[in-house]
Coordinates of N, CA and C in Angstrom, one line a residue:
M29 N -1.5 -59.0 83.9 CA -1.7 -59.7 82.4 C -3.4 -59.6 82.2
S30 N -3.2 -59.4 81.1 CA -4.6 -59.3 80.4 C -5.2 -60.7 80.1
D31 N -6.4 -61.0 80.0 CA -6.7 -62.3 79.8 C -6.3 -62.6 78.1
V32 N -6.2 -61.8 77.3 CA -6.1 -62.2 76.1 C -4.7 -62.7 75.7
I33 N -3.9 -62.7 76.7 CA -2.5 -63.1 76.6 C -2.3 -63.8 77.7
E34 N -1.6 -65.0 77.8 CA -1.4 -65.8 78.9 C 0.2 -66.1 78.9
L35 N 0.8 -65.6 80.1 CA 2.2 -65.7 80.2 C 2.7 -66.7 81.4
T36 N 3.4 -67.9 80.8 CA 3.7 -68.8 81.8 C 5.3 -68.9 82.0
R37 N 5.8 -69.2 83.1 CA 7.6 -69.4 83.4 C 8.0 -70.6 83.6
P38 N 8.0 -71.6 82.9 CA 8.2 -73.0 83.4 C 9.6 -73.0 84.1
S39 N 10.6 -72.0 84.0 CA 11.7 -72.0 84.6 C 12.2 -70.6 84.5
A40 N 13.2 -70.0 85.4 CA 13.8 -68.7 85.2 C 14.2 -68.3 83.8
H41 N 14.6 -69.3 82.9 CA 15.3 -68.8 81.8 C 14.3 -69.3 80.7
V42 N 13.0 -69.4 80.9 CA 12.0 -69.8 79.6 C 10.7 -69.0 80.0
A43 N 10.1 -68.6 78.9 CA 8.7 -67.8 79.0 C 8.0 -68.2 77.9
R44 N 6.8 -68.6 78.2 CA 5.7 -68.9 77.0 C 4.7 -67.6 76.9
V45 N 4.6 -67.4 75.9 CA 3.5 -66.4 75.5 C 2.6 -67.0 74.8
W46 N 1.2 -67.0 75.2 CA 0.1 -67.4 74.5 C -0.8 -66.7 74.2
L47 N -0.8 -66.5 72.4 CA -2.5 -65.9 72.6 C -3.7 -66.7 73.0
N48 N -4.7 -65.8 73.7 CA -5.5 -66.8 74.5 C -7.0 -66.3 73.8
R49 N -7.4 -66.2 72.8 CA -8.5 -66.0 72.4 C -9.2 -66.9 71.4
P50 N -9.0 -68.3 71.8 CA -9.3 -69.3 70.9 C -10.7 -69.4 70.2
E51 N -11.9 -69.0 70.8 CA -12.7 -68.4 70.5 C -13.1 -68.0 69.1
V52 N -12.0 -66.9 68.8 CA -12.1 -66.2 67.4 C -10.7 -66.3 66.9
R53 N -10.3 -67.6 66.9 CA -9.0 -68.2 66.3 C -7.7 -67.1 66.6
N54 N -7.9 -66.6 68.1 CA -6.9 -65.6 68.3 C -6.4 -64.3 67.4
A55 N -7.8 -63.9 66.8 CA -7.9 -62.7 66.0 C -7.2 -61.5 66.8
F56 N -6.5 -60.7 66.2 CA -6.2 -59.4 66.8 C -6.9 -58.6 67.2
N57 N -7.0 -57.4 68.3 CA -7.7 -56.4 68.6 C -6.8 -55.6 69.4
D58 N -7.3 -54.5 69.4 CA -6.1 -53.4 70.1 C -5.7 -53.9 71.4
E59 N -7.0 -54.8 72.1 CA -6.4 -55.3 73.4 C -5.3 -55.9 73.3
V60 N -5.3 -56.9 72.3 CA -4.0 -58.1 72.1 C -2.8 -57.5 71.8
I61 N -3.0 -56.1 71.0 CA -1.8 -55.6 70.7 C -0.9 -54.7 71.8
A62 N -2.1 -54.1 72.7 CA -1.4 -53.8 73.8 C -0.7 -54.7 74.7
A63 N -1.4 -55.7 74.9 CA -1.1 -56.9 75.8 C 0.4 -57.4 75.4
L64 N 0.3 -57.7 74.0 CA 1.8 -58.1 73.6 C 2.8 -57.1 73.7
T65 N 2.5 -55.9 73.5 CA 3.6 -55.0 73.7 C 4.1 -55.0 75.1
R66 N 3.0 -54.8 75.9 CA 3.4 -54.6 77.7 C 4.4 -56.1 77.8
T67 N 3.7 -57.1 77.5 CA 4.7 -58.5 77.7 C 5.9 -58.5 77.4
F68 N 6.5 -58.3 76.1 CA 7.5 -58.3 75.8 C 8.5 -57.2 75.9
E69 N 7.5 -55.8 76.3 CA 8.7 -54.8 76.9 C 9.0 -55.5 78.5
M70 N 8.3 -56.0 79.1 CA 8.7 -56.7 80.7 C 9.7 -57.6 80.2
L71 N 9.3 -58.6 79.3 CA 10.5 -59.6 79.1 C 11.7 -59.1 78.7
A72 N 11.9 -58.1 78.1 CA 13.0 -57.4 77.5 C 14.1 -57.1 78.4
H73 N 13.5 -57.0 79.9 CA 14.4 -56.5 80.8 C 15.0 -57.6 82.0
D74 N 14.5 -58.9 81.4 CA 14.6 -60.1 82.4 C 16.0 -60.4 81.9
K75 N 17.1 -60.6 82.7 CA 18.1 -60.7 82.7 C 18.5 -62.4 82.7
D76 N 17.6 -62.9 83.4 CA 17.7 -64.6 83.4 C 17.2 -65.2 82.4
L77 N 16.3 -64.3 81.6 CA 15.6 -64.9 80.4 C 16.6 -65.5 79.3
R78 N 16.2 -66.6 78.8 CA 17.1 -67.0 77.6 C 16.4 -67.4 76.2
V79 N 14.9 -67.7 76.6 CA 14.3 -67.9 75.2 C 12.7 -67.8 75.6
V80 N 11.9 -67.1 74.7 CA 10.6 -67.3 74.7 C 9.9 -68.1 73.7
V81 N 8.9 -68.7 74.2 CA 8.2 -69.5 72.9 C 6.8 -68.5 72.8
L82 N 6.4 -68.5 71.4 CA 5.5 -67.8 71.5 C 4.2 -68.8 70.7
G83 N 3.3 -68.8 71.4 CA 2.5 -70.0 70.4 C 1.0 -69.6 70.8
A84 N 0.0 -70.2 70.6 CA -1.6 -69.8 70.8 C -2.5 -71.0 71.0
H85 N -3.3 -70.6 72.2 CA -4.1 -71.8 72.4 C -5.4 -72.0 71.4
G86 N -5.9 -73.2 71.3 CA -7.0 -73.5 70.1 C -6.4 -73.9 69.0
K87 N -7.2 -74.2 68.0 CA -7.2 -74.7 66.7 C -6.2 -73.7 65.8
A88 N -6.0 -72.3 65.9 CA -5.4 -71.6 65.0 C -4.3 -70.9 65.7
F89 N -3.4 -70.2 65.1 CA -2.5 -69.6 65.6 C -3.0 -68.1 65.6
C90 N -3.2 -67.4 64.3 CA -4.0 -66.2 64.8 C -4.5 -65.9 63.1
A91 N -5.8 -65.6 63.2 CA -6.6 -65.7 62.0 C -6.5 -64.0 61.5
G92 N -5.7 -63.1 61.9 CA -5.7 -61.8 61.3 C -6.4 -60.7 62.3
A93 N -7.0 -59.9 61.7 CA -7.6 -58.7 62.6 C -9.0 -59.3 63.2
D94 N -9.5 -59.1 64.1 CA -10.8 -59.3 64.7 C -12.0 -58.7 64.0
L95 N -13.1 -59.3 63.9 CA -14.2 -58.7 62.8 C -14.6 -57.4 63.6
H96 N -14.9 -57.5 65.2 CA -15.5 -56.4 65.8 C -14.5 -55.2 65.5
W97 N -13.5 -55.5 65.8 CA -12.0 -54.3 65.4 C -11.9 -53.8 64.1
M98 N -12.5 -54.7 63.1 CA -12.5 -54.3 61.8 C -13.6 -53.6 61.7
K99 N -14.8 -53.9 62.0 CA -16.0 -52.9 62.0 C -15.9 -51.5 62.9
A100 N -15.1 -51.3 63.9 CA -14.9 -50.2 64.5 C -13.8 -49.5 63.6
M101 N -12.9 -50.1 62.9 CA -11.8 -49.3 62.1 C -12.3 -48.6 61.1
A102 N -13.8 -49.1 60.1 CA -14.3 -48.9 59.1 C -14.6 -47.3 59.6
G103 N -15.1 -46.8 60.7 CA -15.6 -45.4 61.0 C -14.2 -44.6 61.3
Y104 N -13.0 -45.0 61.1 CA -11.8 -44.2 61.7 C -11.8 -43.2 60.7
S105 N -11.2 -42.1 61.3 CA -10.7 -40.8 60.5 C -9.4 -41.4 60.0
W106 N -8.5 -40.7 59.1 CA -7.1 -41.0 58.7 C -6.3 -40.9 59.8
D107 N -6.5 -39.8 60.9 CA -5.6 -40.0 62.0 C -6.0 -40.9 62.8
E108 N -7.2 -41.4 62.9 CA -7.4 -42.4 63.9 C -6.6 -43.8 63.3
N109 N -6.8 -44.0 61.8 CA -6.2 -45.1 61.2 C -4.6 -45.1 61.8
R110 N -4.2 -43.9 61.3 CA -2.6 -43.8 61.2 C -2.4 -44.0 62.9
A111 N -3.0 -43.7 63.9 CA -2.3 -44.0 65.6 C -2.7 -45.4 65.6
D112 N -3.7 -46.1 65.0 CA -4.2 -47.4 65.3 C -2.8 -48.3 64.7
A113 N -2.7 -48.1 63.0 CA -1.4 -48.8 62.7 C -0.1 -48.7 63.2
Q114 N 0.0 -47.6 63.7 CA 1.4 -47.2 64.6 C 1.4 -48.1 65.7
R115 N 0.3 -48.5 66.4 CA 0.4 -49.4 67.4 C 0.7 -50.7 67.2
L116 N 0.2 -51.4 66.1 CA 0.6 -52.5 65.6 C 2.2 -52.7 65.2
A117 N 2.5 -51.2 64.6 CA 3.9 -51.5 64.0 C 4.8 -51.2 65.3
D118 N 4.6 -50.7 66.2 CA 5.3 -50.6 67.4 C 5.4 -52.0 68.2
M119 N 4.3 -52.5 68.4 CA 4.3 -54.0 68.8 C 4.8 -54.8 68.3
L120 N 4.9 -54.9 66.8 CA 5.9 -56.0 66.1 C 7.3 -55.6 66.4
W121 N 7.7 -54.2 66.3 CA 9.2 -53.8 66.5 C 9.5 -54.3 68.0
T122 N 8.6 -54.3 69.0 CA 8.9 -54.5 70.4 C 9.2 -56.1 70.1
L123 N 8.4 -56.8 69.7 CA 8.9 -58.4 69.5 C 10.3 -58.6 68.9
D124 N 10.4 -57.9 67.5 CA 11.5 -58.3 66.9 C 12.6 -57.8 67.6
Q125 N 12.5 -56.8 68.4 CA 14.0 -56.5 69.2 C 14.0 -57.2 70.6
C126 N 13.2 -58.3 71.2 CA 13.6 -58.7 72.1 C 14.8 -59.3 72.0
P127 N 15.5 -59.4 73.0 CA 17.0 -59.7 72.9 C 17.3 -61.0 72.9
V128 N 16.3 -61.8 73.6 CA 16.9 -63.4 73.5 C 16.0 -64.0 72.3
P129 N 16.2 -65.3 71.8 CA 15.4 -65.6 70.5 C 13.9 -66.3 71.0
I130 N 13.1 -65.9 70.1 CA 11.6 -66.3 70.2 C 11.8 -67.4 69.1
V131 N 11.2 -68.7 69.8 CA 10.6 -69.7 69.4 C 9.0 -69.5 68.8
G132 N 8.7 -69.6 67.5 CA 7.4 -69.6 67.1 C 6.8 -71.0 66.9
R133 N 5.5 -71.2 67.5 CA 4.8 -72.4 67.5 C 3.4 -72.1 67.0
I134 N 3.6 -72.8 65.6 CA 2.4 -72.4 64.4 C 1.5 -73.3 64.1
Q135 N 0.4 -73.6 64.4 CA -0.9 -74.5 64.3 C -1.8 -73.9 63.5
G136 N -2.9 -74.5 62.7 CA -4.0 -74.1 62.2 C -3.5 -72.9 61.1
D137 N -4.5 -71.7 61.5 CA -4.4 -70.5 60.3 C -3.4 -69.6 60.8
C138 N -2.6 -69.0 60.1 CA -1.5 -67.8 60.2 C -1.8 -66.9 59.1
Y139 N -2.7 -65.9 59.5 CA -3.1 -65.1 58.5 C -2.8 -63.6 58.8
A140 N -2.8 -62.8 57.7 CA -2.5 -61.4 57.8 C -1.5 -61.3 59.1
G141 N -2.1 -60.2 60.2 CA -1.1 -59.9 61.1 C -0.5 -61.0 61.9
G142 N -1.2 -62.0 61.8 CA -0.5 -63.5 62.3 C 0.5 -63.8 61.8
M143 N 0.9 -63.6 60.4 CA 2.2 -63.8 59.7 C 3.2 -62.8 60.4
G144 N 2.8 -61.7 60.6 CA 3.7 -60.7 60.9 C 4.2 -61.1 62.4
L145 N 3.4 -61.5 63.4 CA 4.2 -62.4 64.5 C 4.8 -63.6 64.4
A146 N 4.5 -64.5 63.1 CA 5.5 -65.4 62.9 C 6.4 -64.9 62.4
A147 N 6.5 -63.9 61.6 CA 7.9 -63.4 60.8 C 9.1 -62.7 61.8
V148 N 8.6 -62.4 62.9 CA 9.5 -62.1 63.9 C 10.1 -62.8 64.9
C149 N 9.7 -64.0 64.6 CA 10.5 -65.3 65.5 C 11.7 -65.8 64.6
D150 N 12.6 -65.9 65.7 CA 13.9 -66.3 65.3 C 13.9 -67.8 64.8
V151 N 13.2 -68.7 65.5 CA 12.9 -70.2 65.0 C 11.6 -70.2 64.9
L152 N 11.3 -70.9 63.6 CA 9.7 -71.4 63.5 C 9.3 -72.6 63.2
V153 N 8.4 -73.0 64.1 CA 8.1 -74.4 63.7 C 6.8 -74.7 63.6
A154 N 6.1 -75.3 62.5 CA 4.8 -75.0 62.1 C 4.2 -76.7 62.1
V155 N 3.2 -76.7 62.4 CA 2.5 -78.2 62.0 C 2.4 -78.2 60.6
E156 N 2.3 -79.5 60.2 CA 2.0 -79.7 58.8 C 1.2 -79.2 58.2
G157 N -0.1 -79.2 58.7 CA -1.3 -78.9 58.2 C -1.5 -77.5 58.2
A158 N -0.7 -76.4 58.8 CA -0.8 -75.0 59.1 C -0.8 -74.4 57.6
T159 N -1.8 -73.2 57.7 CA -2.2 -72.9 56.6 C -1.8 -71.1 56.5
F160 N -1.2 -70.2 55.7 CA -0.5 -69.1 55.7 C -1.2 -68.4 54.7
C161 N -1.2 -66.9 55.0 CA -1.8 -66.1 54.0 C -1.8 -64.5 54.4
L162 N -1.5 -63.8 53.3 CA -1.1 -62.7 53.4 C -2.8 -62.2 52.9
S163 N -3.8 -62.0 53.3 CA -4.9 -61.8 52.9 C -5.6 -60.5 52.6
E164 N -4.9 -59.5 53.2 CA -5.3 -58.4 53.1 C -5.7 -57.5 51.7
A165 N -5.1 -57.9 50.7 CA -5.5 -57.1 49.1 C -6.8 -57.8 48.9
R166 N -7.4 -59.1 49.6 CA -8.9 -59.3 49.2 C -10.1 -58.3 49.8
L167 N -9.5 -57.6 50.9 CA -10.3 -56.5 51.2 C -10.1 -55.2 51.0
G168 N -9.0 -55.1 49.9 CA -8.9 -53.8 49.4 C -7.8 -53.3 50.3
L169 N -7.1 -53.9 51.2 CA -6.2 -53.5 52.2 C -4.7 -53.9 51.5
L170 N -3.6 -53.2 52.4 CA -2.3 -53.7 52.2 C -1.7 -54.4 53.5
P171 N -0.6 -55.5 53.7 CA 0.1 -55.6 54.8 C 1.2 -54.6 55.1
A172 N 1.0 -53.5 55.2 CA 2.0 -52.6 55.5 C 2.8 -52.6 56.8
T173 N 2.4 -52.8 57.9 CA 2.9 -52.6 58.8 C 3.9 -54.2 59.3
I174 N 3.5 -55.1 58.8 CA 4.1 -56.7 58.8 C 5.3 -56.6 57.4
S175 N 5.0 -55.8 56.7 CA 5.6 -56.2 55.2 C 7.2 -56.0 55.6
P176 N 8.0 -55.3 56.4 CA 9.2 -55.4 56.7 C 9.7 -56.6 57.2
Y177 N 8.7 -57.6 58.2 CA 9.2 -58.7 58.8 C 8.9 -59.7 57.9
V178 N 8.2 -59.9 57.1 CA 7.4 -61.0 56.1 C 8.7 -61.0 55.0
A179 N 8.8 -59.8 54.2 CA 9.7 -59.8 53.2 C 11.3 -60.4 53.5
R180 N 11.5 -59.9 55.1 CA 12.7 -60.3 55.4 C 12.7 -61.9 55.7
A181 N 11.9 -62.4 56.2 CA 11.5 -63.8 56.3 C 11.3 -64.8 55.1
M182 N 10.5 -64.4 54.2 CA 10.2 -65.2 53.2 C 11.1 -64.8 51.8
G183 N 11.7 -63.5 51.9 CA 12.3 -63.1 50.7 C 11.4 -62.2 50.0
A184 N 11.9 -61.1 49.4 CA 11.1 -60.0 48.5 C 10.1 -60.9 47.3
Q185 N 10.9 -61.8 46.7 CA 10.2 -62.4 45.7 C 8.9 -63.1 45.9
A186 N 9.1 -63.8 47.2 CA 7.9 -64.6 47.5 C 6.8 -63.5 48.1
A187 N 7.3 -62.5 49.1 CA 6.4 -61.4 49.5 C 5.7 -60.9 48.3
R188 N 6.4 -60.7 47.2 CA 5.5 -60.1 45.9 C 4.3 -61.0 45.6
R189 N 4.8 -62.0 45.5 CA 3.7 -63.1 45.1 C 2.6 -63.2 46.0
Y190 N 2.8 -63.4 47.3 CA 1.8 -63.6 48.0 C 1.0 -62.4 48.6
M191 N 1.5 -61.3 48.8 CA 0.9 -60.0 49.3 C -0.1 -59.5 47.9
V192 N 0.7 -59.6 46.6 CA -0.9 -59.0 45.6 C -1.7 -60.3 45.1
T193 N -1.3 -61.3 45.5 CA -2.4 -62.7 45.1 C -3.3 -62.9 46.5
A194 N -2.8 -62.9 47.6 CA -3.8 -63.0 48.7 C -4.1 -64.7 48.5
E195 N -3.2 -65.4 48.0 CA -3.3 -67.1 47.9 C -2.8 -67.4 49.4
R196 N -3.7 -68.6 49.6 CA -3.4 -69.2 50.9 C -2.3 -70.3 50.6
F197 N -1.3 -70.4 51.3 CA -0.2 -71.4 51.0 C -0.1 -72.2 52.3
G198 N 0.7 -73.6 52.1 CA 0.7 -74.7 53.2 C 1.8 -74.4 53.8
A199 N 2.3 -75.2 54.9 CA 3.5 -75.1 56.0 C 4.8 -75.7 54.9
A200 N 4.5 -76.6 54.2 CA 5.5 -77.1 53.1 C 6.2 -76.2 52.1
Q201 N 5.5 -75.1 51.6 CA 5.7 -74.1 50.9 C 6.2 -73.2 51.5
A202 N 5.7 -72.6 53.1 CA 6.6 -71.7 53.8 C 8.0 -72.3 54.3
H203 N 8.0 -73.6 54.5 CA 9.2 -74.1 54.6 C 10.4 -74.1 53.6
A204 N 9.8 -74.4 52.6 CA 10.5 -74.4 51.0 C 11.2 -72.9 51.0
L205 N 10.4 -72.1 51.3 CA 10.7 -70.4 51.3 C 11.6 -70.0 52.5
G206 N 11.7 -71.1 53.5 CA 12.9 -70.6 54.7 C 12.0 -69.8 55.4
M207 N 11.0 -69.6 55.4 CA 10.2 -68.8 56.5 C 9.9 -69.8 57.7
V208 N 9.4 -70.9 57.4 CA 9.4 -71.8 58.3 C 10.7 -72.9 58.4
H209 N 11.2 -73.1 59.8 CA 12.5 -73.9 59.7 C 12.2 -75.2 60.0
E210 N 11.0 -75.6 60.6 CA 11.0 -76.8 60.9 C 9.4 -77.5 60.7
L211 N 8.8 -78.6 60.1 CA 7.9 -79.1 60.1 C 7.5 -80.0 60.9
A212 N 6.5 -80.2 61.6 CA 6.2 -81.1 62.5 C 4.4 -81.6 62.6
T213 N 4.5 -82.8 63.3 CA 3.0 -83.3 63.3 C 2.2 -82.8 64.4
P214 N 1.0 -82.8 64.4 CA 0.0 -82.3 65.8 C 0.8 -83.1 66.8
D215 N 1.3 -84.2 66.7 CA 1.5 -85.1 68.1 C 2.9 -84.6 68.4
T216 N 3.8 -84.2 67.4 CA 5.3 -84.0 67.8 C 5.6 -82.4 67.9
L217 N 4.7 -81.5 67.6 CA 5.2 -80.4 67.8 C 5.2 -79.9 69.0
D218 N 5.0 -79.8 70.0 CA 5.5 -79.3 71.4 C 6.8 -80.1 71.9
A219 N 6.8 -81.3 71.5 CA 8.1 -81.9 71.8 C 9.4 -81.5 71.1
R220 N 9.1 -81.3 69.5 CA 10.4 -80.4 68.9 C 10.3 -79.2 69.4
V221 N 9.5 -78.2 69.9 CA 9.7 -77.1 70.5 C 10.5 -77.1 71.7
D222 N 9.9 -78.0 72.7 CA 10.7 -78.1 73.7 C 12.1 -78.4 73.8
E223 N 12.4 -79.4 72.7 CA 13.9 -79.8 72.4 C 14.6 -78.4 71.7
L224 N 14.0 -77.4 70.8 CA 14.8 -76.5 70.5 C 15.0 -75.4 71.9
V225 N 14.0 -75.4 72.7 CA 14.0 -74.7 73.8 C 15.3 -75.1 75.0
A226 N 15.4 -76.2 74.9 CA 16.6 -77.1 75.7 C 17.9 -76.8 75.1
T227 N 18.2 -76.7 73.6 CA 19.2 -76.5 73.0 C 19.7 -74.9 73.2
L228 N 18.6 -73.9 73.3 CA 19.0 -72.5 73.5 C 19.2 -72.6 75.0
V229 N 18.7 -73.0 75.7 CA 19.1 -72.7 77.1 C 20.4 -73.2 77.7
A230 N 20.9 -74.2 76.8 CA 22.1 -75.2 77.2 C 23.5 -74.2 76.5
N231 N 23.2 -73.1 75.6 CA 24.2 -72.3 75.0 C 24.3 -71.2 75.9
G232 N 25.5 -70.6 75.6 CA 26.2 -69.4 76.7 C 25.0 -68.2 76.2
P233 N 24.4 -67.7 77.3 CA 23.1 -66.9 77.5 C 23.8 -65.7 76.9
A234 N 24.9 -64.9 77.3 CA 25.3 -63.9 76.3 C 25.6 -64.0 75.1
A235 N 26.2 -65.1 74.7 CA 26.6 -65.8 73.3 C 25.2 -65.5 72.3
V236 N 24.2 -66.2 73.1 CA 22.9 -66.2 72.1 C 22.4 -64.9 72.0
R237 N 22.5 -63.8 73.2 CA 22.1 -62.6 72.7 C 22.9 -61.7 71.7
A238 N 24.3 -62.3 72.0 CA 24.8 -61.4 71.1 C 24.7 -62.0 69.6
C239 N 24.7 -63.4 69.1 CA 24.3 -63.7 67.9 C 23.2 -63.2 67.4
K240 N 22.1 -63.0 68.1 CA 20.9 -62.4 67.8 C 21.3 -61.0 67.3
A241 N 21.9 -60.2 68.0 CA 22.1 -58.8 67.7 C 22.9 -58.9 66.5
L242 N 24.0 -59.9 66.2 CA 25.0 -59.8 65.1 C 24.2 -60.0 63.7
V243 N 23.2 -60.9 63.8 CA 22.7 -60.9 62.6 C 21.7 -59.9 62.1
R244 N 21.0 -59.2 63.0 CA 20.2 -58.1 62.9 C 21.5 -56.8 62.4
D245 N 22.5 -57.1 62.7 CA 23.4 -55.7 62.6 C 24.5 -56.1 61.2
V246 N 24.6 -57.2 60.7 CA 25.5 -57.3 59.7 C 24.6 -57.9 58.4
A247 N 23.4 -58.3 58.7 CA 22.5 -58.8 57.4 C 22.3 -57.7 56.4
G248 N 22.5 -58.1 55.3 CA 22.3 -57.0 54.2 C 23.6 -56.0 54.1
Q249 N 24.5 -55.9 54.8 CA 25.3 -54.6 54.7 C 26.5 -55.1 54.1
P250 N 27.1 -54.1 53.2 CA 28.3 -54.2 52.3 C 29.3 -54.8 53.6
I251 N 30.4 -55.5 53.0 CA 31.2 -56.2 54.0 C 32.6 -55.2 53.7
T252 N 32.7 -54.0 54.6 CA 33.6 -52.9 54.1 C 34.5 -53.2 55.3
A253 N 35.7 -52.4 55.4 CA 36.9 -52.3 56.5 C 36.0 -52.4 57.8
E254 N 35.3 -51.2 57.7 CA 34.7 -51.0 59.0 C 33.5 -51.9 59.7
L255 N 33.1 -52.8 58.9 CA 32.2 -54.1 59.3 C 33.0 -55.3 59.7
R256 N 34.2 -55.4 58.6 CA 35.2 -56.4 59.2 C 35.7 -56.1 60.7
G257 N 36.0 -54.7 60.6 CA 36.6 -54.6 62.1 C 35.5 -54.4 63.2
E258 N 34.3 -54.3 63.0 CA 33.2 -54.3 64.3 C 33.0 -56.0 64.3
T259 N 33.2 -56.9 63.5 CA 33.0 -58.1 63.7 C 34.4 -58.8 64.6
A260 N 35.3 -58.3 64.1 CA 36.5 -58.6 65.2 C 36.5 -58.3 66.2
R261 N 35.9 -56.9 66.7 CA 36.1 -56.2 67.9 C 34.9 -57.2 68.8
R262 N 33.8 -57.6 68.1 CA 32.6 -58.2 68.8 C 33.2 -59.7 69.2
I263 N 34.1 -60.5 68.2 CA 34.6 -61.7 69.0 C 35.6 -61.4 69.9
A264 N 36.2 -60.3 70.0 CA 37.5 -60.1 71.0 C 37.0 -59.8 72.4
D265 N 35.5 -59.1 72.2 CA 35.0 -58.9 73.6 C 34.4 -60.1 74.0
I266 N 33.7 -61.0 73.3 CA 33.2 -62.3 73.9 C 34.2 -63.2 74.1
R267 N 35.2 -63.4 73.8 CA 36.6 -64.2 73.9 C 37.2 -63.8 75.4
A268 N 37.0 -62.4 75.4 CA 37.7 -61.9 76.4 C 36.9 -61.9 78.0
S269 N 35.4 -62.2 77.9 CA 34.4 -62.1 78.6 C 34.7 -63.1 79.6
E270 N 33.6 -63.3 80.7 CA 33.8 -64.4 81.6 C 32.9 -65.4 81.1
E271 N 32.0 -65.3 80.3 CA 31.3 -66.4 79.8 C 32.2 -67.0 78.6
G272 N 32.8 -66.1 77.8 CA 33.8 -66.7 76.7 C 34.9 -67.8 77.5
R273 N 35.8 -67.0 78.5 CA 36.7 -68.0 78.9 C 35.9 -69.0 79.6
E274 N 34.8 -69.0 80.6 CA 34.4 -70.3 80.9 C 34.1 -71.1 79.9
G275 N 33.3 -70.8 78.6 CA 33.2 -71.7 77.4 C 34.2 -72.4 77.2
L276 N 35.3 -71.6 76.8 CA 36.2 -72.1 76.4 C 37.2 -73.3 77.2
A277 N 37.3 -72.7 78.6 CA 37.5 -73.9 79.7 C 36.9 -75.1 80.0
S278 N 35.6 -74.9 80.0 CA 34.8 -76.3 79.9 C 35.0 -77.3 78.8
F279 N 35.2 -76.6 77.6 CA 35.5 -77.4 76.3 C 37.0 -78.1 76.7
L280 N 37.8 -77.3 76.9 CA 39.2 -77.9 76.9 C 39.2 -78.9 78.4
N281 N 38.7 -78.8 79.1 CA 38.7 -79.6 80.0 C 37.4 -80.7 80.4
K282 N 36.6 -80.7 79.6 CA 35.7 -81.7 79.2 C 34.8 -81.6 80.1
R283 N 34.3 -80.7 80.5 CA 33.2 -80.4 81.8 C 32.1 -79.7 81.1
P284 N 30.7 -79.8 81.9 CA 29.6 -78.7 81.5 C 30.0 -77.4 81.9
P285 N 29.5 -76.4 81.0 CA 29.9 -75.1 81.5 C 29.0 -74.7 82.7
H286 N 29.4 -73.6 83.4 CA 28.7 -73.1 84.5 C 27.2 -72.7 84.4
W287 N 27.1 -72.4 83.2 CA 25.9 -71.6 82.7 C 24.8 -72.6 82.7
L288 N 25.0 -74.0 82.5 CA 24.0 -74.9 82.4 C 23.0 -75.1 83.8
P289 N 21.9 -74.9 83.4 CA 20.7 -75.3 84.6 C 21.1 -76.3 85.7

């Protein structure tokens, strides 16, 4: 594992991935992008995993692109820029496709590419004083690779405003827009994240994975006969599964399900 990313496993069911460049406010560079891609590719194949926490060491979650990386990009050809941007797009896709929920832990600055990371999280908890910004337009750039995830997380109308103005906005506004699910104080952030992790671990492991895939597959789709049939098939599959039968039996018999740690 690269030093720019720290991976810890407090249990077989939980992984914690930390951006680990606090001296530069956890800014992106090609090494961070490669390390995140490798880490989540590995986690995606872990059958025991039930939840990933994505956080960052230091005062900021992620300040966007690293200054030295930006200086190098200034001399790139079109083809080099295209390849570089593709690596970032592929990294975000890898995180977005993680089969288990990602709980985002946000503190300090969450700018530019950092907002892309926040937007791919399934549950987002932010410190009340956190600051968000889609800052690319200030530099004559645009947040292209992160845009599908940011627009999905905050809504198209809000994304239009904050992408074109590059304004900073606070955690309360991000919460009002629905991007941030919960606000916490610095003293309660980790406790709230831990509570959410415990909640997710207590749910049926296969059901949680299926719920995440379900939202991805049905969101924005017309409610056709085919979609209705597909949703009926999915619930029939899970009801008839070993986990579904165990969950129902444990509920009816007022006992804990077998999947609880």
